[in-house]
Amino acid sequence: MKGLTHIVPSRAAVLTSFGESSCQGISPRFSALVWNIYKAKRVTWATDFYWLTRGKDLVLLQEAFLRPAMLEVIEKADHLRWDLAAGFTRKMAAIDAGVMTGSQAEPEEIFFLRSKAREPVVRLPKMVIGTTYPIRESRKKLLVLNVHAINFVTMPNFRRQMRQLEEKIILHRGPVLLGGDFNTWLARRSNFLNNMTEDLGMELATFSPDRRSRHFGRCIDHVFVRGIKILSASCHYEIGSSDHQPIELELEILG
């Protein structure tokens, strides 16, 4: 598929930003939404998006597909600024697709991590977008890593992408929010991710009842935090506009 209908953008063309931030810095207590939106293909997506993003401080989307109709919907969430890291661009319509983070606060730093490996058949990478934000009444910075993990590759290639995340988390001295679609439908993937984040001193968000999206009986969407207290975590199992259920969290930065 790559080369015929899609291209992998140059490093200079990966990041796109639009919209305006609505506040200075992240509040020490904040809300977050994590959702693989299935390229916003289903009819009820716009209605669900408006409802789910209302008042959110942070929104982490995977499979953002910036066709004009989706852009029109997203731009109406005018309390958020959006930053996209494109994994590929559709040639015919110049549509970027990848991971996208919305935030009420202006990020101080924006970066991306592109998987070294490519998924088979399509020959396209998977992406991470990283953003850092000032925290109100604090000298600390919040690091947010929005992840879409590579799929259908060998375990060494999966580990390689996870090690990219690990390096960023080790270097960051403040609180960290790590979330997204990790494609952990194999036990060895799930075990590796859990062991890595545990070694990094991160806490896994848990759900009761746990109705997150599953492949082969295993949850694939996760949220991990460090230096942050999870006040509540819920899964919107009633949402049918994606093949993934949205995850909503209330969080508080420690210290």
Short mmCIF file of C-alpha atoms in Angstrom, two decimals, residues 3-173:
data_model
loop_
_atom_site.label_atom_id
_atom_site.label_comp_id
_atom_site.label_asym_id
_atom_site.label_seq_id
_atom_site.Cartn_x
_atom_site.Cartn_y
_atom_site.Cartn_z
CA GLY A 3 3.85 4.31 -2.21
CA LEU A 4 0.59 3.63 -4.06
CA THR A 5 -2.01 5.35 -1.90
CA HIS A 6 -0.09 6.47 1.20
CA ILE A 7 3.27 8.05 1.97
CA VAL A 8 5.27 8.30 5.18
CA PRO A 9 5.91 12.03 5.74
CA SER A 10 9.37 13.47 6.14
CA ARG A 11 10.37 14.29 9.71
CA ALA A 12 9.76 17.97 9.02
CA ALA A 13 6.18 17.24 7.93
CA VAL A 14 5.09 14.91 10.77
CA LEU A 15 3.79 17.48 13.27
CA THR A 16 0.72 19.65 12.72
CA SER A 17 -0.97 21.99 15.21
CA PHE A 18 -4.27 23.85 15.11
CA GLY A 19 -6.76 25.42 17.48
CA GLU A 20 -5.97 27.63 20.45
CA SER A 21 -5.27 26.84 24.08
CA SER A 22 -7.76 28.25 26.57
CA CYS A 23 -5.67 28.45 29.77
CA GLN A 24 -2.15 28.89 31.09
CA GLY A 25 -0.78 25.59 32.33
CA ILE A 26 -2.36 22.34 33.41
CA SER A 27 -4.36 22.43 36.63
CA PRO A 28 -2.95 20.17 39.40
CA ARG A 29 -6.29 18.36 39.20
CA PHE A 30 -7.30 17.56 35.64
CA SER A 31 -9.43 15.33 33.44
CA ALA A 32 -8.32 13.18 30.51
CA LEU A 33 -9.90 11.15 27.73
CA VAL A 34 -8.05 8.36 25.89
CA TRP A 35 -9.70 6.98 22.75
CA ASN A 36 -8.85 5.17 19.54
CA ILE A 37 -11.51 6.74 17.31
CA TYR A 38 -11.37 4.21 14.43
CA LYS A 39 -10.64 7.00 11.92
CA ALA A 40 -14.00 8.61 12.86
CA LYS A 41 -15.68 6.36 10.29
CA ARG A 42 -18.96 5.65 12.08
CA VAL A 43 -22.02 7.88 11.77
CA THR A 44 -22.45 8.67 15.47
CA TRP A 45 -18.82 9.61 16.04
CA ALA A 46 -19.33 13.39 15.99
CA THR A 47 -22.11 13.30 18.58
CA ASP A 48 -20.05 11.09 20.88
CA PHE A 49 -16.97 13.25 20.40
CA TYR A 50 -18.78 16.45 21.40
CA TRP A 51 -20.14 14.81 24.52
CA LEU A 52 -16.95 13.05 25.60
CA THR A 53 -14.57 15.99 25.10
CA ARG A 54 -16.75 18.62 26.77
CA GLY A 55 -14.73 20.25 29.55
CA LYS A 56 -11.78 17.86 29.24
CA ASP A 57 -8.30 19.17 30.00
CA LEU A 58 -6.52 16.54 27.90
CA VAL A 59 -7.71 14.35 25.02
CA LEU A 60 -5.49 11.57 23.62
CA LEU A 61 -6.75 10.24 20.29
CA GLN A 62 -5.39 7.38 18.22
CA GLU A 63 -6.32 6.78 14.56
CA ALA A 64 -7.05 10.44 14.00
CA PHE A 65 -7.79 10.81 10.28
CA LEU A 66 -7.95 14.47 9.32
CA ARG A 67 -10.47 14.39 6.51
CA PRO A 68 -12.42 17.68 6.20
CA ALA A 69 -15.50 16.33 7.99
CA MET A 70 -13.44 15.25 11.00
CA LEU A 71 -11.57 18.55 11.10
CA GLU A 72 -14.85 20.44 11.15
CA VAL A 73 -16.00 18.45 14.18
CA ILE A 74 -12.72 18.77 16.07
CA GLU A 75 -12.42 22.50 15.50
CA LYS A 76 -15.77 23.00 17.26
CA ALA A 77 -14.12 21.77 20.48
CA ASP A 78 -12.75 25.29 20.68
CA HIS A 79 -11.43 25.05 24.24
CA LEU A 80 -8.67 22.73 23.01
CA ARG A 81 -5.48 23.11 21.05
CA TRP A 82 -4.59 20.06 18.92
CA ASP A 83 -1.22 18.54 18.03
CA LEU A 84 -0.98 15.69 15.51
CA ALA A 85 1.91 13.35 14.69
CA ALA A 86 1.15 11.82 11.30
CA GLY A 87 2.15 8.23 10.64
CA PHE A 88 1.12 8.52 7.02
CA THR A 89 -0.52 10.85 4.53
CA ARG A 90 -3.12 9.70 2.03
CA LYS A 91 -1.82 10.81 -1.35
CA MET A 92 -4.97 11.64 -3.30
CA ALA A 93 -6.52 13.97 -0.71
CA ALA A 94 -3.41 14.89 1.31
CA ILE A 95 -5.09 13.63 4.50
CA ASP A 96 -2.83 13.13 7.52
CA ALA A 97 -3.46 10.27 9.95
CA GLY A 98 -1.86 9.41 13.26
CA VAL A 99 -2.01 10.22 16.97
CA MET A 100 -3.38 13.54 18.18
CA THR A 101 -3.44 15.22 21.58
CA GLY A 102 -5.83 17.99 22.53
CA SER A 103 -5.11 20.22 25.51
CA GLN A 104 -6.55 23.28 27.19
CA ALA A 105 -2.99 24.37 28.02
CA GLU A 106 -0.30 25.42 25.56
CA PRO A 107 2.45 22.77 25.34
CA GLU A 108 6.01 23.86 26.01
CA GLU A 109 7.46 21.02 23.95
CA ILE A 110 6.04 18.81 21.20
CA PHE A 111 7.88 15.82 19.77
CA PHE A 112 7.17 12.51 18.08
CA LEU A 113 8.53 8.98 18.16
CA ARG A 114 8.15 6.96 14.98
CA SER A 115 8.45 3.19 15.21
CA LYS A 116 11.59 1.88 13.55
CA ALA A 117 9.70 -1.12 12.20
CA ARG A 118 6.87 -1.01 9.67
CA GLU A 119 3.68 -3.02 9.82
CA PRO A 120 3.45 -5.77 7.19
CA VAL A 121 1.47 -5.33 3.96
CA VAL A 122 0.80 -1.60 4.47
CA ARG A 123 4.49 -0.92 5.27
CA LEU A 124 3.63 1.99 7.54
CA PRO A 125 4.98 2.96 10.98
CA LYS A 126 3.09 3.60 14.20
CA MET A 127 3.46 6.84 16.12
CA VAL A 128 3.76 8.41 19.54
CA ILE A 129 3.22 12.12 20.15
CA GLY A 130 4.80 13.61 23.25
CA THR A 131 3.85 16.94 24.81
CA THR A 132 5.01 18.71 27.95
CA TYR A 133 2.95 21.26 29.84
CA PRO A 134 3.62 23.71 32.66
CA ILE A 135 1.68 22.92 35.83
CA ARG A 136 -0.03 25.80 37.57
CA GLU A 137 1.58 26.84 40.86
CA SER A 138 4.46 24.41 40.30
CA ARG A 139 7.90 24.29 38.75
CA LYS A 140 7.24 20.79 37.50
CA LYS A 141 6.29 19.90 33.94
CA LEU A 142 3.76 17.26 32.93
CA LEU A 143 4.88 14.83 30.22
CA VAL A 144 2.07 13.29 28.16
CA LEU A 145 2.83 10.38 25.81
CA ASN A 146 0.01 9.44 23.43
CA VAL A 147 0.74 6.00 21.97
CA HIS A 148 -0.38 3.81 19.10
CA ALA A 149 1.77 0.70 19.32
CA ILE A 150 2.94 -1.23 16.31
CA ASN A 151 1.00 -4.37 15.40
CA PHE A 152 1.64 -7.65 13.58
CA VAL A 153 5.42 -7.51 14.03
CA THR A 154 7.95 -9.60 15.93
CA MET A 155 8.37 -9.17 19.66
CA PRO A 156 11.80 -7.51 19.28
CA ASN A 157 10.20 -4.82 17.11
CA PHE A 158 7.44 -4.24 19.68
CA ARG A 159 10.04 -3.97 22.44
CA ARG A 160 12.02 -1.53 20.35
CA GLN A 161 9.09 0.88 20.18
CA MET A 162 8.40 0.52 23.91
CA ARG A 163 12.07 1.28 24.65
CA GLN A 164 11.63 4.61 22.84
CA LEU A 165 8.96 5.46 25.43
CA GLU A 166 11.08 4.20 28.29
CA GLU A 167 13.95 6.50 27.34
CA LYS A 168 11.72 9.58 27.37
CA ILE A 169 10.15 8.66 30.72
CA ILE A 170 13.53 8.04 32.36
CA LEU A 171 14.79 11.45 31.25
CA HIS A 172 11.71 13.34 32.48
CA ARG A 173 11.90 14.46 36.12
#
